[in-house]
PDB file of C-alpha atoms and ligand atoms in Angstrom:
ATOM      1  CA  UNK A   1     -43.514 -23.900  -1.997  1.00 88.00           C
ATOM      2  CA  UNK A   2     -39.775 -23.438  -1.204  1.00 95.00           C
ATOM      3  CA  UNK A   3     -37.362 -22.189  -3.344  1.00 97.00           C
ATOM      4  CA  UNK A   4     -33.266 -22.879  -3.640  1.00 98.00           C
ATOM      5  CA  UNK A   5     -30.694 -20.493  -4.251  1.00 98.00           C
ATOM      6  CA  UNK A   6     -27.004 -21.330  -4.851  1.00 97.00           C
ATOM      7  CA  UNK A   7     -23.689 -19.774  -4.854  1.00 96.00           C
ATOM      8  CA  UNK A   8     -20.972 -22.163  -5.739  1.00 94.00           C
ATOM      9  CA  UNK A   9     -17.503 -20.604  -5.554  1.00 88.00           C
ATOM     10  CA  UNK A  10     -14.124 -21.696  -5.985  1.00 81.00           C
ATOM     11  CA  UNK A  11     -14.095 -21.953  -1.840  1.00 85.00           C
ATOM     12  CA  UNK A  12     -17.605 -22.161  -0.749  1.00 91.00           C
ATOM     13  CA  UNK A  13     -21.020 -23.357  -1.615  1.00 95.00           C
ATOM     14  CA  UNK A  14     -23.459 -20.958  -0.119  1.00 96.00           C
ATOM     15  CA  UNK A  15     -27.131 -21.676  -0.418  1.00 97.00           C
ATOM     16  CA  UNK A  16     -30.655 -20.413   0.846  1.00 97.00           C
ATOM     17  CA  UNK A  17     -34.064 -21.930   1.073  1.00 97.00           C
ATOM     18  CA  UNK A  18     -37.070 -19.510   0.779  1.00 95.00           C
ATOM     19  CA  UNK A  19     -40.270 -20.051   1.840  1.00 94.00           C
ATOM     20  CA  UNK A  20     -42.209 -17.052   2.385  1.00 90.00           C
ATOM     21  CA  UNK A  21     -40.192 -15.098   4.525  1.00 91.00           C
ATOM     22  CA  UNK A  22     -38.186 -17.692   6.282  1.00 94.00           C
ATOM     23  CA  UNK A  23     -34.934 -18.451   4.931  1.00 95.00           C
ATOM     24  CA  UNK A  24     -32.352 -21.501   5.732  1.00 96.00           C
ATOM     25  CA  UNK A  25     -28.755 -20.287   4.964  1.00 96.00           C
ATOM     26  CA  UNK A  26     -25.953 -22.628   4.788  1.00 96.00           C
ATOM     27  CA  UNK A  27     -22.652 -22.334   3.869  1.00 96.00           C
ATOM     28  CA  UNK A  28     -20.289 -25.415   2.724  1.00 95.00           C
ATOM     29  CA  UNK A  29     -17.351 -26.180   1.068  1.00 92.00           C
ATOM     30  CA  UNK A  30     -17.378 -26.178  -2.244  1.00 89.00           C
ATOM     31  CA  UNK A  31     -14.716 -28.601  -2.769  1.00 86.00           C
ATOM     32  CA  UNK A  32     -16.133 -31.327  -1.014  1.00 85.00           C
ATOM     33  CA  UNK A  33     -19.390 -32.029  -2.499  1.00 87.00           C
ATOM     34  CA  UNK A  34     -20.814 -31.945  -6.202  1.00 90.00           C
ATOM     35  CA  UNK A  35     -23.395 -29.817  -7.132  1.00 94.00           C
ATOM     36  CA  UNK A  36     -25.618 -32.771  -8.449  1.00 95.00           C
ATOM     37  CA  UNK A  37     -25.009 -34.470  -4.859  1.00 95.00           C
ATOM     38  CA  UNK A  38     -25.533 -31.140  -3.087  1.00 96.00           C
ATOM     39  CA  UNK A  39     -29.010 -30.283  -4.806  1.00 97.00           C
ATOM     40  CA  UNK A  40     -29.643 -34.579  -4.416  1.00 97.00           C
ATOM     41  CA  UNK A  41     -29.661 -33.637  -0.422  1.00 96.00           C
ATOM     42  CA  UNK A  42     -31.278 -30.546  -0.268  1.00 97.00           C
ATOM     43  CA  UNK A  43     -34.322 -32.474  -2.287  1.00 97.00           C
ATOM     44  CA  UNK A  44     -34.264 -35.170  -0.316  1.00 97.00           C
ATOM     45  CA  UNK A  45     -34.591 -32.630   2.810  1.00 96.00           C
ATOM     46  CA  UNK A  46     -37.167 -30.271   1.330  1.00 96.00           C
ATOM     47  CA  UNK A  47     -39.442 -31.702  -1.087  1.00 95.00           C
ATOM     48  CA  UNK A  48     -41.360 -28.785  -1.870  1.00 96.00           C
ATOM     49  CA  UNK A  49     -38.585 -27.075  -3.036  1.00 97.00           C
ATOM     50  CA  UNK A  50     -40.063 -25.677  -6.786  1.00 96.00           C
ATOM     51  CA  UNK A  51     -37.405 -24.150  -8.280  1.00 96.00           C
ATOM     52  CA  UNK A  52     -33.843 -23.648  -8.430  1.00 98.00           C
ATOM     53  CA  UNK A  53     -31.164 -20.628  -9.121  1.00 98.00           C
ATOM     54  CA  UNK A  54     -27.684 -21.047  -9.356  1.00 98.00           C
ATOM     55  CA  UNK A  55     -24.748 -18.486  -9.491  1.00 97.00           C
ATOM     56  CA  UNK A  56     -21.615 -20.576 -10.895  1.00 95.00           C
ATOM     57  CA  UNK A  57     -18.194 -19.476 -10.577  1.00 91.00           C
ATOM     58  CA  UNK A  58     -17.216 -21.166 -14.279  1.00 90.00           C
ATOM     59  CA  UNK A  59     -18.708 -20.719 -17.839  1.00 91.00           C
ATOM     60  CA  UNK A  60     -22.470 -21.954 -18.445  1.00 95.00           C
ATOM     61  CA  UNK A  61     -24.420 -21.812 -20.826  1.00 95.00           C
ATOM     62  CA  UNK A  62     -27.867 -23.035 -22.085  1.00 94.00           C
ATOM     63  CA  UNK A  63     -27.816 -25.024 -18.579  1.00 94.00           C
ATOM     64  CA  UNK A  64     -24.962 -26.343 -19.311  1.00 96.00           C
ATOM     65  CA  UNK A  65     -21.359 -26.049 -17.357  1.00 95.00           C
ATOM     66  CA  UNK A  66     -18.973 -25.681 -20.416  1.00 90.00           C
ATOM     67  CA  UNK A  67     -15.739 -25.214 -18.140  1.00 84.00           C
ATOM     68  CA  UNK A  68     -14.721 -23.855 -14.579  1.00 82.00           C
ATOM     69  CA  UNK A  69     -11.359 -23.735 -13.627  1.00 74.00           C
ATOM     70  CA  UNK A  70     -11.881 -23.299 -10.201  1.00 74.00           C
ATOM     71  CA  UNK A  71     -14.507 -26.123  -9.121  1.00 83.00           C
ATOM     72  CA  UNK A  72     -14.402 -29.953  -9.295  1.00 81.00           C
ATOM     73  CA  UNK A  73     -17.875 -30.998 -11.298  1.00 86.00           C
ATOM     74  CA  UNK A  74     -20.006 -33.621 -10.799  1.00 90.00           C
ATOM     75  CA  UNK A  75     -22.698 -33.059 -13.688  1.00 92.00           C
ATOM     76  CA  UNK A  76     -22.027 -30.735 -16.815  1.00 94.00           C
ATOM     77  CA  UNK A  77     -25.686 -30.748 -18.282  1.00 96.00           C
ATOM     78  CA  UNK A  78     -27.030 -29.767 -14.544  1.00 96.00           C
ATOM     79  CA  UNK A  79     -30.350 -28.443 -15.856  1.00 96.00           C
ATOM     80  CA  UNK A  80     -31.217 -31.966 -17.921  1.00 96.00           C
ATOM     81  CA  UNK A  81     -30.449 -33.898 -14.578  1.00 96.00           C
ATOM     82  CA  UNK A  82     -32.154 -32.046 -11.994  1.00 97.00           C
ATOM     83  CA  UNK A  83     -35.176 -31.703 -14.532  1.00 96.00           C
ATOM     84  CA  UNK A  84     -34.989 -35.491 -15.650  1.00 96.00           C
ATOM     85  CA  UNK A  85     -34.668 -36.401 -11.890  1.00 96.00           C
ATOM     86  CA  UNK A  86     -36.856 -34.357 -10.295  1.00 97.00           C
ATOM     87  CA  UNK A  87     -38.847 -32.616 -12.877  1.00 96.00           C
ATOM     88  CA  UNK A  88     -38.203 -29.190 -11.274  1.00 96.00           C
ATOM     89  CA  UNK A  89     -37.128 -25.725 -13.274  1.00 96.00           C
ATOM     90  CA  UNK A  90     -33.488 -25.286 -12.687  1.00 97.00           C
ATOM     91  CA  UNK A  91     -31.501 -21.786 -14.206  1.00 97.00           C
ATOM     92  CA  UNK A  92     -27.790 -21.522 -13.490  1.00 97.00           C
ATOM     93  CA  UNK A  93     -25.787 -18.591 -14.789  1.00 97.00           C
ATOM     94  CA  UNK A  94     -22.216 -17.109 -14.575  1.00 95.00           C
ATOM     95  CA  UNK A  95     -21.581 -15.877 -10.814  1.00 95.00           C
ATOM     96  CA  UNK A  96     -20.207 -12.451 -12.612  1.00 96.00           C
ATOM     97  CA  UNK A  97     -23.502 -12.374 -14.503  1.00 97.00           C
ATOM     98  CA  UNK A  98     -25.471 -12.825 -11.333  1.00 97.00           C
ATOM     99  CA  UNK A  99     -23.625 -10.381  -9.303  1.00 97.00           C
ATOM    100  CA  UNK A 100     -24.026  -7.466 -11.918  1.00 98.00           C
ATOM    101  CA  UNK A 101     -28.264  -8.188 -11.955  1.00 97.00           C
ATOM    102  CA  UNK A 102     -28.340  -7.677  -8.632  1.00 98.00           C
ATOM    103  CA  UNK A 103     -25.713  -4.765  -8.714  1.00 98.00           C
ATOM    104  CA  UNK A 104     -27.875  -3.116 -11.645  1.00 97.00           C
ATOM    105  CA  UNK A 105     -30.933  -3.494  -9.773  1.00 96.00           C
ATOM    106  CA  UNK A 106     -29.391  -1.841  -6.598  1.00 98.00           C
ATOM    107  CA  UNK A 107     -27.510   1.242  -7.820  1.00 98.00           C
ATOM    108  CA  UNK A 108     -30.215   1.620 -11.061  1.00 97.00           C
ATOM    109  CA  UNK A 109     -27.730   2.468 -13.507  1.00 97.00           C
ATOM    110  CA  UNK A 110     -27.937   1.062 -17.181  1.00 97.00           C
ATOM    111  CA  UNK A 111     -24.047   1.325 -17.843  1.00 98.00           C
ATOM    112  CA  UNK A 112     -22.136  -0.801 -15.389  1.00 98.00           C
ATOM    113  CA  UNK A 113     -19.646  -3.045 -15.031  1.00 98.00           C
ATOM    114  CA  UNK A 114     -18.504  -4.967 -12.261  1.00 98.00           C
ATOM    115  CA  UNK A 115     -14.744  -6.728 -11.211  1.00 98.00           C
ATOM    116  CA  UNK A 116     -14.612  -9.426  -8.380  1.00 97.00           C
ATOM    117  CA  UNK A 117     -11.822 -10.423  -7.217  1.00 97.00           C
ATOM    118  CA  UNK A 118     -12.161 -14.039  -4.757  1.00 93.00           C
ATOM    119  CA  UNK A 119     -10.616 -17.167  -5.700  1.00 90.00           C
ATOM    120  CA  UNK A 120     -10.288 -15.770  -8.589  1.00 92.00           C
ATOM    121  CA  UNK A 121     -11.328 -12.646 -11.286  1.00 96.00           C
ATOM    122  CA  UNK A 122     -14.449 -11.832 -12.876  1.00 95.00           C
ATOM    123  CA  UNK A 123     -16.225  -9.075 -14.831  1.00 98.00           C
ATOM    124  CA  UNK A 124     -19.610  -8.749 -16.080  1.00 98.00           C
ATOM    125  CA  UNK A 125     -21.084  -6.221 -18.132  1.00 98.00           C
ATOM    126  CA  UNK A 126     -24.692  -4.875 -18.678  1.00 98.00           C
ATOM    127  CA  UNK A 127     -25.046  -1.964 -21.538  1.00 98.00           C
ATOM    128  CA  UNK A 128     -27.566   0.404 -21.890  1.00 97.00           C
ATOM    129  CA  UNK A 129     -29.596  -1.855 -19.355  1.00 96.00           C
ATOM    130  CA  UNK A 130     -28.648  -5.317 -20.824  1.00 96.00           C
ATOM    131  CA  UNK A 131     -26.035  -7.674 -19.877  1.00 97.00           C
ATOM    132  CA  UNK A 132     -23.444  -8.541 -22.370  1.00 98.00           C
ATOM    133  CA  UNK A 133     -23.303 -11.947 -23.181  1.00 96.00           C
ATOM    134  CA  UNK A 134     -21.186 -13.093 -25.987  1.00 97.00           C
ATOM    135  CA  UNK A 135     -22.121 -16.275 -28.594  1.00 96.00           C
ATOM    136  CA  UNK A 136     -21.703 -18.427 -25.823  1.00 95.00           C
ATOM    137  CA  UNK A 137     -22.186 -16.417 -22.680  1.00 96.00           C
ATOM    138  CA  UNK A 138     -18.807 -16.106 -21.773  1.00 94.00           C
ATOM    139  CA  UNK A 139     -17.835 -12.515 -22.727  1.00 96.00           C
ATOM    140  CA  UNK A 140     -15.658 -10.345 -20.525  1.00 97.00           C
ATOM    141  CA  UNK A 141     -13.809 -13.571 -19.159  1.00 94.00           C
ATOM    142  CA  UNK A 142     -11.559 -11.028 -17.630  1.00 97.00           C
ATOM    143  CA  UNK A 143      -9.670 -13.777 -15.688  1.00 96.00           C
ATOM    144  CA  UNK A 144      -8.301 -15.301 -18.739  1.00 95.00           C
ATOM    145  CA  UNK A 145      -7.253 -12.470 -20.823  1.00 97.00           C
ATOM    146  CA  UNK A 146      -4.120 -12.935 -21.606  1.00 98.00           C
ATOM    147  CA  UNK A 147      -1.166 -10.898 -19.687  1.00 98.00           C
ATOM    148  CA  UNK A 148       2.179 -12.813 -18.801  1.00 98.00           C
ATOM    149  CA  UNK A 149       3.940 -15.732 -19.270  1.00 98.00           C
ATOM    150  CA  UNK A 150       4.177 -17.922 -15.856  1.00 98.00           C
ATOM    151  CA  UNK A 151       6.181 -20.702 -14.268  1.00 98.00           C
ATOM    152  CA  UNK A 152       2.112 -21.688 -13.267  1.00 98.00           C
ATOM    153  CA  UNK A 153      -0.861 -22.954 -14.726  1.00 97.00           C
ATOM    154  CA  UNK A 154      -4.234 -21.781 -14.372  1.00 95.00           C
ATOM    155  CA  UNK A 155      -7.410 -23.333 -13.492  1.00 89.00           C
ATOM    156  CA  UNK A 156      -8.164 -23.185 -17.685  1.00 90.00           C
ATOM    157  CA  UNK A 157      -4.863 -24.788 -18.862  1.00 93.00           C
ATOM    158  CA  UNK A 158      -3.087 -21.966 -19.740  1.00 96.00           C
ATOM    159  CA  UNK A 159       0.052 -19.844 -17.844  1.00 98.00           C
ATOM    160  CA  UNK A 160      -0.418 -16.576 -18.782  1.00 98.00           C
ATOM    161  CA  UNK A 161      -3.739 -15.497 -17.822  1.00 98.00           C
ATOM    162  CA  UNK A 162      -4.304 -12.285 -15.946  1.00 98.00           C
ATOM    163  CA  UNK A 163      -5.684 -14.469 -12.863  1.00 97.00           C
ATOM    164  CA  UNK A 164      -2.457 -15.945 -12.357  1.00 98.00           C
ATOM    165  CA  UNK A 165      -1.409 -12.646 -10.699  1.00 98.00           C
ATOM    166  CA  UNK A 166      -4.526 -10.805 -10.046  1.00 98.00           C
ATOM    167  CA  UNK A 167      -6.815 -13.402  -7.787  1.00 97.00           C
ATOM    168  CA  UNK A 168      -6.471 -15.156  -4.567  1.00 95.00           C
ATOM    169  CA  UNK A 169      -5.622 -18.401  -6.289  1.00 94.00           C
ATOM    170  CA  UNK A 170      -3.448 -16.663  -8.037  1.00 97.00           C
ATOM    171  CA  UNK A 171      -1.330 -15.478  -4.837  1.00 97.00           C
ATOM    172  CA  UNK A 172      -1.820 -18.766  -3.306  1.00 96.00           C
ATOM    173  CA  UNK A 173       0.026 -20.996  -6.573  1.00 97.00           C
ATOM    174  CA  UNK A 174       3.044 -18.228  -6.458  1.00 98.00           C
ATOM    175  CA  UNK A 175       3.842 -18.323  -2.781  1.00 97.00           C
ATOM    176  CA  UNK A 176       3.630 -22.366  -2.995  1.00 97.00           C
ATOM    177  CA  UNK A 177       5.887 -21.692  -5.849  1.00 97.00           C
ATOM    178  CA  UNK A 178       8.298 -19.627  -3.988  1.00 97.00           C
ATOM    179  CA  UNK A 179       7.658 -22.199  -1.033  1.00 96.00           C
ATOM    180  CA  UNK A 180       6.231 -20.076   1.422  1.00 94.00           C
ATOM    181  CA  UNK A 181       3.386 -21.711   2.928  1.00 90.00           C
ATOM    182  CA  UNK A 182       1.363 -19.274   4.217  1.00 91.00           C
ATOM    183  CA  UNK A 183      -2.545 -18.264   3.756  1.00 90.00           C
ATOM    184  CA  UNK A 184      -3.028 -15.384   0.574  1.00 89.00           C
ATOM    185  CA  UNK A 185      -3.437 -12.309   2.689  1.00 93.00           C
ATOM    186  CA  UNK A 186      -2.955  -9.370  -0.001  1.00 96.00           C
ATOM    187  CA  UNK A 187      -2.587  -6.805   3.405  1.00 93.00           C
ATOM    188  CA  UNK A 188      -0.400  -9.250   4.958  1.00 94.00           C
ATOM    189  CA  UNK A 189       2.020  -9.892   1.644  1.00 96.00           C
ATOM    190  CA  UNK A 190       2.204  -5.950   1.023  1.00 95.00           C
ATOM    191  CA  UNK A 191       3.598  -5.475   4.337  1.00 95.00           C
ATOM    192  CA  UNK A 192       6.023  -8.496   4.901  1.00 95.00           C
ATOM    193  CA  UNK A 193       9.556  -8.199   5.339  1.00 96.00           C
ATOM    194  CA  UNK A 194      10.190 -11.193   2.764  1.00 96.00           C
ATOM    195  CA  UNK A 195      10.766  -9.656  -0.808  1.00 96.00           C
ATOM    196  CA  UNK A 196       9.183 -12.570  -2.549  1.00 96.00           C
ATOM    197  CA  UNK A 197       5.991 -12.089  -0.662  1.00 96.00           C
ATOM    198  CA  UNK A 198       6.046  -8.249  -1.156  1.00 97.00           C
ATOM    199  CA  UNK A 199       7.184  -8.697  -5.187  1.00 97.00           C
ATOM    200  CA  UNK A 200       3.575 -11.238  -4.769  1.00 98.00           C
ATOM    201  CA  UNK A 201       1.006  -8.056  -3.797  1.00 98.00           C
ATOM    202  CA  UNK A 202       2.588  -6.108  -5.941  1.00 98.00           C
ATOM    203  CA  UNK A 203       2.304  -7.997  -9.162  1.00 98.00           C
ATOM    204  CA  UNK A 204      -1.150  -8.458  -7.829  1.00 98.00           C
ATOM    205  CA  UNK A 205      -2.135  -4.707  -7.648  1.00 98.00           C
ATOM    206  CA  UNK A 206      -0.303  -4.212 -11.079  1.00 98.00           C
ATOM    207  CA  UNK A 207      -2.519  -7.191 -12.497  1.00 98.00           C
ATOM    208  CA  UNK A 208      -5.614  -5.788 -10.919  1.00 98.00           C
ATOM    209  CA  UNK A 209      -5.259  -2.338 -12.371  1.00 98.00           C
ATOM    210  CA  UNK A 210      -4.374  -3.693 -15.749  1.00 98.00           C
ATOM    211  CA  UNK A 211      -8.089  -6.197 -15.460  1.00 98.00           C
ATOM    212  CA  UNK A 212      -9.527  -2.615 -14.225  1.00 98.00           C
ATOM    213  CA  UNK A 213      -8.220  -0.630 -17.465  1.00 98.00           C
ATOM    214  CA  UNK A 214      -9.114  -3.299 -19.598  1.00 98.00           C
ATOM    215  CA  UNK A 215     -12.248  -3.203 -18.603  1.00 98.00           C
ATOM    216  CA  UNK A 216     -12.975   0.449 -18.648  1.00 98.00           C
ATOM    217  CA  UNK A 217     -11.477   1.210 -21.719  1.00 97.00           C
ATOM    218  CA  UNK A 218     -13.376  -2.184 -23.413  1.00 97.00           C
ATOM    219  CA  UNK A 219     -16.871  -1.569 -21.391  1.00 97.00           C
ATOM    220  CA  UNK A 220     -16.792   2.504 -20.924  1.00 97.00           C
ATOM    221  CA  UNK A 221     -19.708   2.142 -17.957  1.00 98.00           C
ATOM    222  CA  UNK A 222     -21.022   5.019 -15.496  1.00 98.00           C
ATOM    223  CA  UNK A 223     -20.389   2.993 -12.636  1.00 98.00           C
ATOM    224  CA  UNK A 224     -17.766   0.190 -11.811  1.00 98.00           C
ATOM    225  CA  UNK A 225     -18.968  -2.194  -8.962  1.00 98.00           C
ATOM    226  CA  UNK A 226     -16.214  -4.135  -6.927  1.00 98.00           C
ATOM    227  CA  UNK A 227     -16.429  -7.377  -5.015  1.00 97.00           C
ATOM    228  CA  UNK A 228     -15.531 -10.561  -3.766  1.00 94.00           C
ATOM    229  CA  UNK A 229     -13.707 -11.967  -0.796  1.00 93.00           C
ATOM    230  CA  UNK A 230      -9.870 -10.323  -1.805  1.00 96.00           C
ATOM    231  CA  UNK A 231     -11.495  -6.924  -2.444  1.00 97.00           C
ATOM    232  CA  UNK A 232     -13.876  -6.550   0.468  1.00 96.00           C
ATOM    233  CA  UNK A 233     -10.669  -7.482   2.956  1.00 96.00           C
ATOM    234  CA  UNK A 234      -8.794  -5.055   0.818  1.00 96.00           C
ATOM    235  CA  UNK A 235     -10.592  -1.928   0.517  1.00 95.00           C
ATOM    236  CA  UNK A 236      -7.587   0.437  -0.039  1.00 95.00           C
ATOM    237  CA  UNK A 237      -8.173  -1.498  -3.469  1.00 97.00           C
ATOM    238  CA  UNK A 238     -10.534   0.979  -4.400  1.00 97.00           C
ATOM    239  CA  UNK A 239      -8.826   3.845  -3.495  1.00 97.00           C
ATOM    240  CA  UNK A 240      -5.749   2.104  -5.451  1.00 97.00           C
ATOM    241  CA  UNK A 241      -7.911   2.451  -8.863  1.00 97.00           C
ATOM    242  CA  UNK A 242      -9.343   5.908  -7.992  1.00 96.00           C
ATOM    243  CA  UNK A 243      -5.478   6.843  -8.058  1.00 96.00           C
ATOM    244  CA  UNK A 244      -4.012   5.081 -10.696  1.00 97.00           C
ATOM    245  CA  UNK A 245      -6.103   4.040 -13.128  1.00 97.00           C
ATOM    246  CA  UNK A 246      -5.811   6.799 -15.559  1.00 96.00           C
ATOM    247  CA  UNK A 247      -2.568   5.265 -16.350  1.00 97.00           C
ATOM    248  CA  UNK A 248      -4.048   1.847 -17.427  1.00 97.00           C
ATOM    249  CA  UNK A 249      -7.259   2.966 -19.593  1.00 96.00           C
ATOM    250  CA  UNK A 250      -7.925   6.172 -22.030  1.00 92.00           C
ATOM    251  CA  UNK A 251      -8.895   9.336 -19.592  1.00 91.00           C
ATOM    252  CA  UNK A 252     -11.947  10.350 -21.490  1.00 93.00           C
ATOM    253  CA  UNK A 253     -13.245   6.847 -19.906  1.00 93.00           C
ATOM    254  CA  UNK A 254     -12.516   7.863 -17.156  1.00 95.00           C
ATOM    255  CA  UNK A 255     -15.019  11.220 -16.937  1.00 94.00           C
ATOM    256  CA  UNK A 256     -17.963  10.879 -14.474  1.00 93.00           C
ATOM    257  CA  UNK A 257     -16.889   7.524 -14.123  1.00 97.00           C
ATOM    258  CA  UNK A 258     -17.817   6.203 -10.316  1.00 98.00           C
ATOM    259  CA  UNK A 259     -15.933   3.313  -8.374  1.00 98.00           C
ATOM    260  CA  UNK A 260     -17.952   1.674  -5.935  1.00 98.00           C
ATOM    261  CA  UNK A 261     -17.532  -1.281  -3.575  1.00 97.00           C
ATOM    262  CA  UNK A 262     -20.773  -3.771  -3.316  1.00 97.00           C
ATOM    263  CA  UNK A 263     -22.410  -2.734  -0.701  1.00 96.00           C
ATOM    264  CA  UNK A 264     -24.752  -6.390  -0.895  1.00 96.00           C
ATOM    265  CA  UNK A 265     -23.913  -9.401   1.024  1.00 93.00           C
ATOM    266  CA  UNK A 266     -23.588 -11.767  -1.606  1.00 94.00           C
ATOM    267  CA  UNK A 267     -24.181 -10.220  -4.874  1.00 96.00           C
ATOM    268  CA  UNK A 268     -24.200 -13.299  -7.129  1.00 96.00           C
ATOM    269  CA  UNK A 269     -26.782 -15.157  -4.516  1.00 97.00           C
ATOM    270  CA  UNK A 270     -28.920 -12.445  -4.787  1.00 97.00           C
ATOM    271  CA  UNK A 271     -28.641 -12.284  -8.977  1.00 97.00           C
ATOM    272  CA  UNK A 272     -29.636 -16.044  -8.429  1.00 97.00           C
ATOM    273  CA  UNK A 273     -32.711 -15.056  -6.782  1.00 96.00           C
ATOM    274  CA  UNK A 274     -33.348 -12.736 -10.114  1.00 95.00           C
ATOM    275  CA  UNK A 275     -32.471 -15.507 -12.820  1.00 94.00           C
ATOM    276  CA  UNK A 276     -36.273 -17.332 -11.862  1.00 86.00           C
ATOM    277  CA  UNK A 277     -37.644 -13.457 -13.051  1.00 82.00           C
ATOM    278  CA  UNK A 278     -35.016 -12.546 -15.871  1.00 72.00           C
ATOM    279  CA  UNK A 279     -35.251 -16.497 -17.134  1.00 69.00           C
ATOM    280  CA  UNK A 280     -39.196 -16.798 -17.293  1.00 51.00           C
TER     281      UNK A 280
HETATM  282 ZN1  LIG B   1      -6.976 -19.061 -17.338  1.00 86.24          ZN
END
């Protein structure tokens, strides 16, 4: 029996077949292909696939994709389909959500939260061992708190959410706004001699301490977990909130309080490999 594990991002689709101990990575992008179409094709090339975990970069709930700003859709009710087509168990959660299972199962601490910054921003939340889910399994949405007013519009509708500044989609609609077209680099931006780029990392790092804070101060965890693409090419990130974040959250919060970055390869792939065990 094989089993299929998904991590759809607002960049990349990254999936692994298991059988036994051999695996079959691949990595895709996610903008090209559906998720329907993508699972169609993996079917189609490994029959004996018997169940299916997915880590979604959007809200879901119940099986079913209820928004995601960052990722074109093909199917909403994904679990109906692949079950109606193929009669095969599908569970699909939150990417944040996944990440912070397999985060919680690697550092074995019942407080935690975790912030990922890739495409865009996500949090995630487990409390005294379980993960906080809201009515509709969208709590700590930290991307779309609200923070300032933009010339921009996010992936949700809106122009004044938090991942307008603090994400790598973020960067990337500001410098086309500024018409600069260059890739996101945080590093890069910090250091350029162009004040428009430079005035870019910095509202960034503001943003990002502010999502920190907010988090903290709303969560009050022993451990903070960071991740995703913008933060593991920007470590000095974590140093950044080590220094400064007693000036965005209340400093008893802040006691015995430990910053860490991931130290797994793909967090929310692995929490999809934990959804078949957490789900049955
Ligand atoms: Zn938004």
């Amino acid at each position: 029996m094989k089993k299929l594990f998904i991590d759809i991002g607002g960049t990349h689709l990254r999936s692994e077949i298991e059988e036994g101990e051999s695996i079959i990575r691949e990595t895709v992008s996610s903008q090209t292909i559906g998720l329907l179409s993508y699972i169609d094709t993996q079917i189609s090339l490994h029959p004996q696939i018997s169940f299916i975990g997915i880590s979604y970069a959007g809200q879901v709930n119940n099986g079913i994709i209820a928004a995601s700003p960052n990722i074109n859709i093909d199917e909403y009710e994904i679990v109906a389909a692949v079950q109606s087509r193929y009669g095969i168990p599908l569970v699909i959660d939150n990417d944040l959500n996944c990440a912070i299972l397999a985060e919680a199962e690697y550092w074995k601490v019942d407080n935690l939260a975790a912030l990922f910054v890739g495409t865009g921003i996500g949090a995630a939340v487990i409390d005294n061992g379980k993960l906080v889910r809201g009515s509709r399994n969208m709590a700590f949405e930290i991307g779309h708190i609200p923070y300032r007013e933009t010339p921009l519009r996010c992936g949700c509708g809106r122009n004044n959410c938090i991942e307008l500044y603090a994400s790598g989609s973020g960067m990337e609609k500001w410098l086309k706004h500024f018409g600069r077209d260059i890739y996101p680099d945080l590093e890069q931006l910090k250091h350029s001699i162009d004040e428009a780029e430079q005035r870019i990392a910095l509202a960034f790092e503001e943003a990002f301490l502010c999502a920190a804070g907010v988090l903290i101060t709303l969560s009050n965890p022993d451990l903070l977990v960071l991740g995703g693409g913008v933060i593991e090419q920007n470590p000095y990130l974590a140093t950044l909130l080590r220094e400064k974040l007693n000036h965005y959250t209340l400093s008893p919060s802040l006691e015995g309080l430990r910053i860490q970055m991931s130290v797994l390869d793909n967090a929310p792939l692995e929490g999809a490999k934990l959804l078949e065990r957490d789900n049955g």
